[in-house]
Coordinates of C-alpha atoms and ligand atoms in Angstrom, one line a residue:
X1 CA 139.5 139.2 103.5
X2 CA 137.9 135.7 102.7
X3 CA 137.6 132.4 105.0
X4 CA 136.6 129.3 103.6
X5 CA 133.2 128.0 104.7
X6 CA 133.5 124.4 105.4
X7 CA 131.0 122.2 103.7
X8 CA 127.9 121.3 105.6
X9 CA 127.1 118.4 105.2
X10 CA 123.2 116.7 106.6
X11 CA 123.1 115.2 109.9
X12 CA 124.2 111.5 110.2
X13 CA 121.1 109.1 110.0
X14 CA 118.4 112.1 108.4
X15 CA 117.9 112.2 104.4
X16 CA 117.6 114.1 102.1
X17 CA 114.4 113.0 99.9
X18 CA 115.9 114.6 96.3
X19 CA 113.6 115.7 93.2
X20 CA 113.1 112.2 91.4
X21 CA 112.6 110.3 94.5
X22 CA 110.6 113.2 95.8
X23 CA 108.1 112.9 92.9
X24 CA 107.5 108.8 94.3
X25 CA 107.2 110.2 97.8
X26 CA 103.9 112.4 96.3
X27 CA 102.7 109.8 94.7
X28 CA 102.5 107.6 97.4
X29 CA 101.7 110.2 99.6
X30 CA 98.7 110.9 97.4
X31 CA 97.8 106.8 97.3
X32 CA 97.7 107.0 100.7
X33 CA 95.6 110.2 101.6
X34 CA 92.9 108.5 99.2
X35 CA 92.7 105.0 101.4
X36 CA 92.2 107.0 104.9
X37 CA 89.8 108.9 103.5
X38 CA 88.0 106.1 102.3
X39 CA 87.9 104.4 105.9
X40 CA 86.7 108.0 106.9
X41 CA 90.5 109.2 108.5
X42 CA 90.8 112.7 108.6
X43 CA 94.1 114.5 108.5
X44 CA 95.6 116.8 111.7
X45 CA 98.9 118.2 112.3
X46 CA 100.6 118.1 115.7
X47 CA 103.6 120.2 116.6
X48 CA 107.4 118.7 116.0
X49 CA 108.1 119.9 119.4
X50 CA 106.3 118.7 122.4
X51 CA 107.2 119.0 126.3
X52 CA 109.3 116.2 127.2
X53 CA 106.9 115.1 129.5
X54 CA 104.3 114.0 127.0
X55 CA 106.4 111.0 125.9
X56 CA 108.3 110.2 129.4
X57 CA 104.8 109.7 130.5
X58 CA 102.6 108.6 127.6
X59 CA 105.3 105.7 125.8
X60 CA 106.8 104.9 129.5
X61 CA 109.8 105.7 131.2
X62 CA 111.4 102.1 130.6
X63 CA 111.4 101.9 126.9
X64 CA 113.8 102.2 124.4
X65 CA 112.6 104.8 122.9
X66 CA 112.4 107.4 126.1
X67 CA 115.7 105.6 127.9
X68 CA 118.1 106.4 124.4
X69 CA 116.3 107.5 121.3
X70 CA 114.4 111.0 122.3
X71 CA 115.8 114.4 120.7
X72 CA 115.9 116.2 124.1
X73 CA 116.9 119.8 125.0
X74 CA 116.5 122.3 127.8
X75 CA 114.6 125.5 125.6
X76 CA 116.9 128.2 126.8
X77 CA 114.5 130.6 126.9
X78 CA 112.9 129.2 130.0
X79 CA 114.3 126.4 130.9
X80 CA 111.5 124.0 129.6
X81 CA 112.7 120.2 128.4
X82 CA 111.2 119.8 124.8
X83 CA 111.5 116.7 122.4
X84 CA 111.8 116.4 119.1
X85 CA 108.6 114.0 118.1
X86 CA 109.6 110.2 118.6
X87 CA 106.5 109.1 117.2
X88 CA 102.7 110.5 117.0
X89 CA 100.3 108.8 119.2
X90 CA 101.0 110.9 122.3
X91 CA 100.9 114.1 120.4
X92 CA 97.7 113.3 118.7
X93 CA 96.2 112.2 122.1
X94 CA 97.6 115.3 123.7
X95 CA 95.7 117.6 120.8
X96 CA 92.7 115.6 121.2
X97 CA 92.1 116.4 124.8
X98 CA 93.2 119.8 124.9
X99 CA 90.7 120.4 122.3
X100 CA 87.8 118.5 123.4
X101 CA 88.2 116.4 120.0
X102 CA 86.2 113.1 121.5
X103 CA 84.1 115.2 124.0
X104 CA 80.6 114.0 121.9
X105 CA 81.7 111.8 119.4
X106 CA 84.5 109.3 118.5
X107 CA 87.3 110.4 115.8
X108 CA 89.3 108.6 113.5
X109 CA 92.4 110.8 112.5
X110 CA 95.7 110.5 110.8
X111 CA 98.7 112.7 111.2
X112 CA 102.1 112.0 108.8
X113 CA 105.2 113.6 108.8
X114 CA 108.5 113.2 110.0
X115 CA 109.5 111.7 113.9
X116 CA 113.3 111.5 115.5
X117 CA 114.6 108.6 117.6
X118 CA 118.6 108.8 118.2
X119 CA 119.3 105.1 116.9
X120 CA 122.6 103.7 115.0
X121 CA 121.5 104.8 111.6
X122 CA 121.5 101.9 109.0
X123 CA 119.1 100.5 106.5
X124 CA 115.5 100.8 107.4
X125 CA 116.7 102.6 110.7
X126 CA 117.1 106.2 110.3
X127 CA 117.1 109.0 113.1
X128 CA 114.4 111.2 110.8
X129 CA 111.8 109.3 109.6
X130 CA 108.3 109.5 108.1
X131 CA 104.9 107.6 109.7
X132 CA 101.7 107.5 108.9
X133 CA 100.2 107.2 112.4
X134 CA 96.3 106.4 112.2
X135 CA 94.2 106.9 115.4
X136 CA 90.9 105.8 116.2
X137 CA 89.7 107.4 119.7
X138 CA 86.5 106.8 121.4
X139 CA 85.7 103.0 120.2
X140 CA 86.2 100.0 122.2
X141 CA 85.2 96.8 120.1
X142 CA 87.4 94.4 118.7
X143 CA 85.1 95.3 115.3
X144 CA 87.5 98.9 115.1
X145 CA 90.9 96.5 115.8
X146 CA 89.4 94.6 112.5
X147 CA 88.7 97.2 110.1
X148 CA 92.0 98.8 110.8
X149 CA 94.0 95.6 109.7
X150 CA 91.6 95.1 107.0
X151 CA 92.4 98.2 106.0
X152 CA 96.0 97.7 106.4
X153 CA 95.5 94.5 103.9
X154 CA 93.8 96.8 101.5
X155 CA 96.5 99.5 101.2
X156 CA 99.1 96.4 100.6
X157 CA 97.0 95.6 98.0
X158 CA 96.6 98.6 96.5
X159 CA 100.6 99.1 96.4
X160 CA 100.9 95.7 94.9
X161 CA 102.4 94.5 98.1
X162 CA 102.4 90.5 98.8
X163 CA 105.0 89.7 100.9
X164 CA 104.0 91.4 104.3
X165 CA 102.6 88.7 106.6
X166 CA 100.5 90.1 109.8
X167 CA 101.9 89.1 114.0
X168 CA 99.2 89.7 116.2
X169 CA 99.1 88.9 120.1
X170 CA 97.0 90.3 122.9
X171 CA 98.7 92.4 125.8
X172 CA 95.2 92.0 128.0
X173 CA 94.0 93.8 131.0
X174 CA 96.4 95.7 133.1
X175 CA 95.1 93.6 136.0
X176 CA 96.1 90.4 133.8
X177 CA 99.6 92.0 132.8
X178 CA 100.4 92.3 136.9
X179 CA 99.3 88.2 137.4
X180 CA 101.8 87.9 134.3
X181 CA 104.4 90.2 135.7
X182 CA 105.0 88.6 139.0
X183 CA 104.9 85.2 137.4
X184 CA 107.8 86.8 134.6
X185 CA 110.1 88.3 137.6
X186 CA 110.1 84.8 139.0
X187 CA 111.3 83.2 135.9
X188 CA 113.4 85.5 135.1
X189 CA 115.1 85.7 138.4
X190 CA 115.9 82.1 137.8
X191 CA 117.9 83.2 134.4
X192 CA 119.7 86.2 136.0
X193 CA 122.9 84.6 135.4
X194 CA 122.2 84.9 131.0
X195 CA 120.5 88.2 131.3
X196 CA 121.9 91.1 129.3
X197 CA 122.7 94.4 131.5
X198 CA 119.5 96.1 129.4
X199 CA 117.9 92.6 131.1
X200 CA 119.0 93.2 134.2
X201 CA 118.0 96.7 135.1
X202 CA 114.5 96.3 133.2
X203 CA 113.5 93.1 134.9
X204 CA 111.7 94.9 138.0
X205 CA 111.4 97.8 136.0
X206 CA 109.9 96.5 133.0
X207 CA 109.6 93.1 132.6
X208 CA 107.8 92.3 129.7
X209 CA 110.4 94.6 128.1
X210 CA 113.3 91.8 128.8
X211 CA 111.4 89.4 126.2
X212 CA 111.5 92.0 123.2
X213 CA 115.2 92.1 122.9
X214 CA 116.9 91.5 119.8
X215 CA 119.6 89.4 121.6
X216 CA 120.3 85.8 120.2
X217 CA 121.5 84.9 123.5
X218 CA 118.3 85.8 124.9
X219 CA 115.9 84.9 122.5
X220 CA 115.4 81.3 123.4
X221 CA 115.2 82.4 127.3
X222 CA 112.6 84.3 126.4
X223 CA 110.8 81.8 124.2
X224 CA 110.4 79.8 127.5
X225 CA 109.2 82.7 129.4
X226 CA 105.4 82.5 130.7
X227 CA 103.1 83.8 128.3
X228 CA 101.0 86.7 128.9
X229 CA 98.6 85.1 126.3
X230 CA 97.9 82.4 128.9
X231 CA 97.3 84.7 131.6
X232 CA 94.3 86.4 130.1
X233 CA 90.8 86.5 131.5
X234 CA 87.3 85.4 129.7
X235 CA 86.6 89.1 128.3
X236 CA 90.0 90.0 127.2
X237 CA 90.4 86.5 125.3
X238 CA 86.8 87.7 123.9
X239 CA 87.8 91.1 122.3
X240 CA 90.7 89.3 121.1
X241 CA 88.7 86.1 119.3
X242 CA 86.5 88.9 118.5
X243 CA 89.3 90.4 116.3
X244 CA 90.3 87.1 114.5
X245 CA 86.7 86.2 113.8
X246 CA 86.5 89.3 111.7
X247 CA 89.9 88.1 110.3
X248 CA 88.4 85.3 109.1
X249 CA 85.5 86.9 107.8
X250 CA 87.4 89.1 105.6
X251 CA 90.2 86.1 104.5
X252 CA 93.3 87.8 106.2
X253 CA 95.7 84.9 107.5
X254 CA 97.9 85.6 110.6
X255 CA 100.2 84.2 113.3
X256 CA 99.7 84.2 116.8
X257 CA 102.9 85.9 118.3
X258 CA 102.6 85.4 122.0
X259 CA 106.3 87.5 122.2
X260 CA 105.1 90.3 120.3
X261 CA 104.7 93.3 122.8
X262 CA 105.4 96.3 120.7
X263 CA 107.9 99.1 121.6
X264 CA 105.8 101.6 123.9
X265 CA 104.5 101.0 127.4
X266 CA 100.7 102.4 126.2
X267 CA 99.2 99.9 124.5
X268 CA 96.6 97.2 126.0
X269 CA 94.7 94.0 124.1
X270 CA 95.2 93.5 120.4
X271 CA 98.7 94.5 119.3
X272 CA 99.7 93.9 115.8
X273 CA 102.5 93.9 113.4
X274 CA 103.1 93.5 109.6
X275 CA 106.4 92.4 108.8
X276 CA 108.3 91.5 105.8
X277 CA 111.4 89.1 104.7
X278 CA 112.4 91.5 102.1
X279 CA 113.7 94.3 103.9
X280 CA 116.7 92.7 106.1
X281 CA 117.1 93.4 109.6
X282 CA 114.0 95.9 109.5
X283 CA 111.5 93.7 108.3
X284 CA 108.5 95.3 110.3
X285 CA 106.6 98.3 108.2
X286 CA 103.5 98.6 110.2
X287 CA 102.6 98.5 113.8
X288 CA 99.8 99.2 116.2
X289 CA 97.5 98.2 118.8
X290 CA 94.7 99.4 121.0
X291 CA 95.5 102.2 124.0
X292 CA 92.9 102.1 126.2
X293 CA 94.5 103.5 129.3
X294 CA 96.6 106.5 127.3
X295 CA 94.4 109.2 127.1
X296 CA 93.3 109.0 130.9
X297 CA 96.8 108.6 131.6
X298 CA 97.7 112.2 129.8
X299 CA 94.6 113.2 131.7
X300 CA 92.1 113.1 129.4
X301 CA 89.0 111.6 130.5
X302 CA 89.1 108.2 130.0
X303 CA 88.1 107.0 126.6
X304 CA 89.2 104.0 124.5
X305 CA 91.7 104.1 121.3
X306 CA 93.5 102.0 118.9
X307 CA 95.8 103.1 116.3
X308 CA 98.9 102.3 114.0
X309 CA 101.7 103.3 112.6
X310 CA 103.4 103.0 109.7
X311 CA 107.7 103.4 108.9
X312 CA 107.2 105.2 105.1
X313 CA 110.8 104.5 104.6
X314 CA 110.5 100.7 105.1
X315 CA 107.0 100.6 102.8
X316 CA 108.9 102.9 99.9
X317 CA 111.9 100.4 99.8
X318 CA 109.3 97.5 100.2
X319 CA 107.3 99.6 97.1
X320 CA 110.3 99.8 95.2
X321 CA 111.1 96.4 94.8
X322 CA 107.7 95.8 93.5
X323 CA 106.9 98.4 91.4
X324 CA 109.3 99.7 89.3
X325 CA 110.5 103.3 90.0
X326 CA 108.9 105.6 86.8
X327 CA 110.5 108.5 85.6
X328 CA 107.9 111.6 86.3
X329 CA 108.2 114.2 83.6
X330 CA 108.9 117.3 84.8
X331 CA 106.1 119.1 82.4
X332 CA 103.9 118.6 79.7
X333 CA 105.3 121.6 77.5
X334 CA 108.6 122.8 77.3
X335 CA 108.8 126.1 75.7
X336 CA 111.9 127.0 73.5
X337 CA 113.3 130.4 72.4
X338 CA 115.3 132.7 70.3
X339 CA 115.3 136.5 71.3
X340 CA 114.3 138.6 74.1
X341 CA 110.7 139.1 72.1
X342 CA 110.0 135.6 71.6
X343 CA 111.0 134.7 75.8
X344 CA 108.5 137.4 76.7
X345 CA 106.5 136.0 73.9
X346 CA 106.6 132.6 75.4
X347 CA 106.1 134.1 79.3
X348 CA 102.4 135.0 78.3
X349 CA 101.6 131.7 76.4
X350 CA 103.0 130.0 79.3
X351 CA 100.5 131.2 81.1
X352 CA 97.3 131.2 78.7
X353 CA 98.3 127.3 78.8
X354 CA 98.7 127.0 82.7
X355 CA 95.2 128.9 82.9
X356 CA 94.0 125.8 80.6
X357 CA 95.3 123.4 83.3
X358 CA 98.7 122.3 81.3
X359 CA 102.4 122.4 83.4
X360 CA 104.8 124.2 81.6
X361 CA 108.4 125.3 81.9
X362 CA 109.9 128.2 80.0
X363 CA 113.1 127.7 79.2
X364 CA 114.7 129.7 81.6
X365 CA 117.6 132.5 79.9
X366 CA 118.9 132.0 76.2
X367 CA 120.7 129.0 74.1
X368 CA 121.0 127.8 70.7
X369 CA 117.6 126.1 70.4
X370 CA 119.7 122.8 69.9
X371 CA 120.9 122.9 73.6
X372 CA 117.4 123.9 74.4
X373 CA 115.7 121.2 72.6
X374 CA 117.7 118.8 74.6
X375 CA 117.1 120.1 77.8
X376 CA 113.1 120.1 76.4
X377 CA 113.9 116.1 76.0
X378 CA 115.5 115.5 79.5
X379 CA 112.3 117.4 81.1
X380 CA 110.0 114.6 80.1
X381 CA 107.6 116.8 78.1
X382 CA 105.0 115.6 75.9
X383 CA 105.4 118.4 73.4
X384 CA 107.6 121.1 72.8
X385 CA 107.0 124.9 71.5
X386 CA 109.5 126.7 69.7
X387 CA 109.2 130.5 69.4
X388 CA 111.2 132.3 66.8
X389 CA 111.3 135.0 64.7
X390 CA 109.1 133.7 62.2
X391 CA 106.3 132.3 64.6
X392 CA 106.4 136.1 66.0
X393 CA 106.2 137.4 62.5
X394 CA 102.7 134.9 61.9
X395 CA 101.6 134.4 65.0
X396 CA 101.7 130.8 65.2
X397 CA 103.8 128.8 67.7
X398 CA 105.7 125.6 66.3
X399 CA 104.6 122.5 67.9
X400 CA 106.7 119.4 68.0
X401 CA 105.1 116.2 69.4
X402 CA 108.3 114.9 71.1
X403 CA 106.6 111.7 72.8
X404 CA 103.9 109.2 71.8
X405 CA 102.8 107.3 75.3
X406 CA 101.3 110.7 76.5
X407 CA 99.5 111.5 73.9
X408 CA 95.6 110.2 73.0
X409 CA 96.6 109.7 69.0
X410 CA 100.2 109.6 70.1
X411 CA 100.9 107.4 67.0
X412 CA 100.1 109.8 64.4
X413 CA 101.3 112.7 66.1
X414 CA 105.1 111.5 67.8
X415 CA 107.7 113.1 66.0
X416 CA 105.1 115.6 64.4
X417 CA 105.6 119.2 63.6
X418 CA 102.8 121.7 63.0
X419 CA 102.0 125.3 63.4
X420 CA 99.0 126.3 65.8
X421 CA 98.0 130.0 66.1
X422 CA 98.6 131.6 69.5
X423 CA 95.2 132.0 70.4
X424 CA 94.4 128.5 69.6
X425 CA 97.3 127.0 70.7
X426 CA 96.1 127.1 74.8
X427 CA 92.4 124.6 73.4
X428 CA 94.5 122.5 70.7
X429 CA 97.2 121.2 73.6
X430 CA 94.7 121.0 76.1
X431 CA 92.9 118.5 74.1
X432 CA 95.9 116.8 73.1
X433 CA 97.1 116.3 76.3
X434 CA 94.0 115.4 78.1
Ligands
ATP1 P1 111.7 98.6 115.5 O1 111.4 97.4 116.4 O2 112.1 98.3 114.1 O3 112.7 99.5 116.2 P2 109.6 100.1 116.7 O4 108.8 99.1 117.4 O5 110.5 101.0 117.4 O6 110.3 99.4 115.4 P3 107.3 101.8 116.2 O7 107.6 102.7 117.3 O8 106.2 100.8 116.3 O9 108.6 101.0 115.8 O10 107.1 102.6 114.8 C1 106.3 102.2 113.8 C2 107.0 101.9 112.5 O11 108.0 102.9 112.2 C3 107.9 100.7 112.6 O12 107.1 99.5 112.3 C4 108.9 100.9 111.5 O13 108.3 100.6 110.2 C5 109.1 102.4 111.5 N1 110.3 102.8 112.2 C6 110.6 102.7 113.6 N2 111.8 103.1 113.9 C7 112.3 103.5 112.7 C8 113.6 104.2 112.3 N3 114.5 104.5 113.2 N4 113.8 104.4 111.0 C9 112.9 104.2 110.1 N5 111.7 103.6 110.4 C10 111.4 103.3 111.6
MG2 MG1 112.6 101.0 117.8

């Protein structure tokens, strides 16, 4: 008895990151690990799954993100609500106080990986995606808001990234956010009649959430709205001239966004975001801001933090268009065969050469050596070995030079064929291929 199985195909919105593209992804990846680490980040790893409660709490219950985009399930188990990670701030807080992480001494940590939020796929908006989400906890001056966007600027740079222009605004004190909520309600209660029904229910709710919205209609309503900018008090405009002095020092330009307020109820003073032209609707790749109040709020003890995050899908696209994609060879050496004695042959030599640091594939079953010559080509290897009866008979391996650009006196030897003994063959490729 047999029953089709039908196809399964991935869920709508989440990707699939295949070989060639997944050889960029390292690459970057690798680009990036370098930077924190030179800013002093150190990596940690939060669970995918956290109690539901964590992100209700820590982004806010009026947001986009906790009112439609969370992964959220009743464990069956016992009844707990878990969610799928929407972002990493609150997880990373959360880790931090249960394990005492800023108990004598600030921490600057990073955590990247994959995060879910239930959205309308499309480009740039995926429901699994990647972030880098950088965290500094314990520091309070506007001199940590700085360095992060200078360091931001530098990893641009590094990418070969020109076309991402920094928004930056400042959210205040919560006691100045109230002055600026009452005064919002009352202007916005005079445009009830235009307001969207997402406007209407957040207007008590969440006020300052009304002005974020991606509604034309809206838009120049909110333009005309009071400005939370012009509410602030002597030591919150400090911190925040504090920041752009430090701007200025370092020669990064910006624009004052007094709109900007940034997706999650957490943050407090200097929010930021870096946004691009060249990536359609989702133009924004980076964005952050301090979070004073969130660790107290998840009952920590109360302790400053500013972080940001960044949307690796957006940056690769961005990357992409900048830097041409490169074909990564799959191997140095690509070992062919004829005969069971010469594969076996070629097993062992594979592995003197991979104790010498080389990456080698063994062509994997039999073939005429013409079919596995070309599959030797399409790998991307430097150099190919053939192993026949003859270089069994003398002990020497063929060696064909099939590429010039990787090798040191690629000139001479491209195209090349010699004969290297076995037990030199391991120190002769090594150098070559240095
Ligand atoms: P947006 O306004 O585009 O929805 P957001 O304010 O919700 O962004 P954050 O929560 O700040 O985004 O997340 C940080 C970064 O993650 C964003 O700047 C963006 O680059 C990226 N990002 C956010 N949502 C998605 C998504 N659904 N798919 C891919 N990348 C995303
Ligand atoms: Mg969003």
């Amino acid at each position: 008895m047999s029953t089709t199985f039908q196809k399964v195909a991935a869920i709508r919105g989440m990707n699939d990151i295949l070989p060639g593209e997944g050889a960029r992804w390292e690459r970057f990846e690798a680009l990036v690990r370098d930077w924190l680490q030179q800013y002093g980040y150190r990596n940690m790893r939060t669970p995918v799954l956290e109690q539901t409660r964590l992100f209700t709490r820590g982004i806010g219950e009026v947001t986009d993100i906790v009112e439609k985009e969370m992964y959220t399930f009743t464990d069956s188990l016992n009844g707990e609500s878990l969610t799928l990670r929407p972002e990493f701030t609150a997880g990373a807080v959360r880790a931090a106080i249960e394990h005492n992480l800023i108990y004598d001494r600030p921490q600057r940590v990073y955590t990247m990986g994959q995060v879910f939020r239930h959205e309308r796929p499309q480009r740039g908006r995926y429901r699994q995606f990647h972030q880098i989400s950088v965290e500094a906890l314990g520091m309070s001056g506007p001199d940590i808001d700085a360095e992060m966007i200078v360091m931001l600027a530098r990893l641009w740079k590094l990418l070969g990234l020109n076309d991402i222009r920094l928004e930056l605004n400042s959210l205040g004190a919560s006691e100045e956010r109230a002055a600026h909520r009452a005064a919002l309600i009352e202007y916005l209660e005079r445009h009830r009649d235009i307001l969207d029904e997402d406007g209407l229910r957040r207007m008590y709710s969440n006020p300052l959430r009304v002005l974020d919205t991606k509604n034309p209609v809206l838009q120049e309503m909110a333009n005309g709205a009071p400005r939370l900018f012009d509410f602030l008090g002597a030591e919150s405009r400090a911190h925040f001239e504090g920041v752009c002095q430090r701007l200025d020092d370092a020669g990064i330009g910006y624009t004052l966004n007094p709109r900007l307020v940034r997706g999650l109820d957490y943050y407090n003073l200097t929010v930021f975001e870096w946004v691009t032209d060249r990536l359609g609707a989702q133009g924004t790749v980076c964005g952050g801001g301090r979070y004073d109040g969130l660790i107290g709020l998840l009952g920590g003890k109360p302790a400053p933090a500013v972080g940001f995050a960044i949307g690796m899908e957006r940056l690769l696209d961005l990357w992409s268009q900048v830097v041409p994609v490169e074909v990564v060879p799959e191997c140095q050496i690509y070992i062919v065969h004829q005969g069971e004695a010469a594969q076996r042959k070629a097993a062992g030599i594979a592995e003197s050469l991979r104790d010498a640091g080389l990456a080698v594939i063994v062509h994997a079953g039999t073939g005429s050596f013409k079919s596995q010559f070309k599959r030797a080509d399409g790998s991307g290897a430097s150099v190919a070995i053939v192993l026949g009866d003859d270089e069994l008979a003398q002990g020497t391996a063929s060696v064909k030079y099939l590429r010039a650009d990787a090798l040191p006196d690629g000139e001479a030897l491209a195209g090349q064929q010699t004969r290297i003994p076995f037990d030199m063959l391991a120190q002769a490729l090594a150098e070559h291929l240095a």
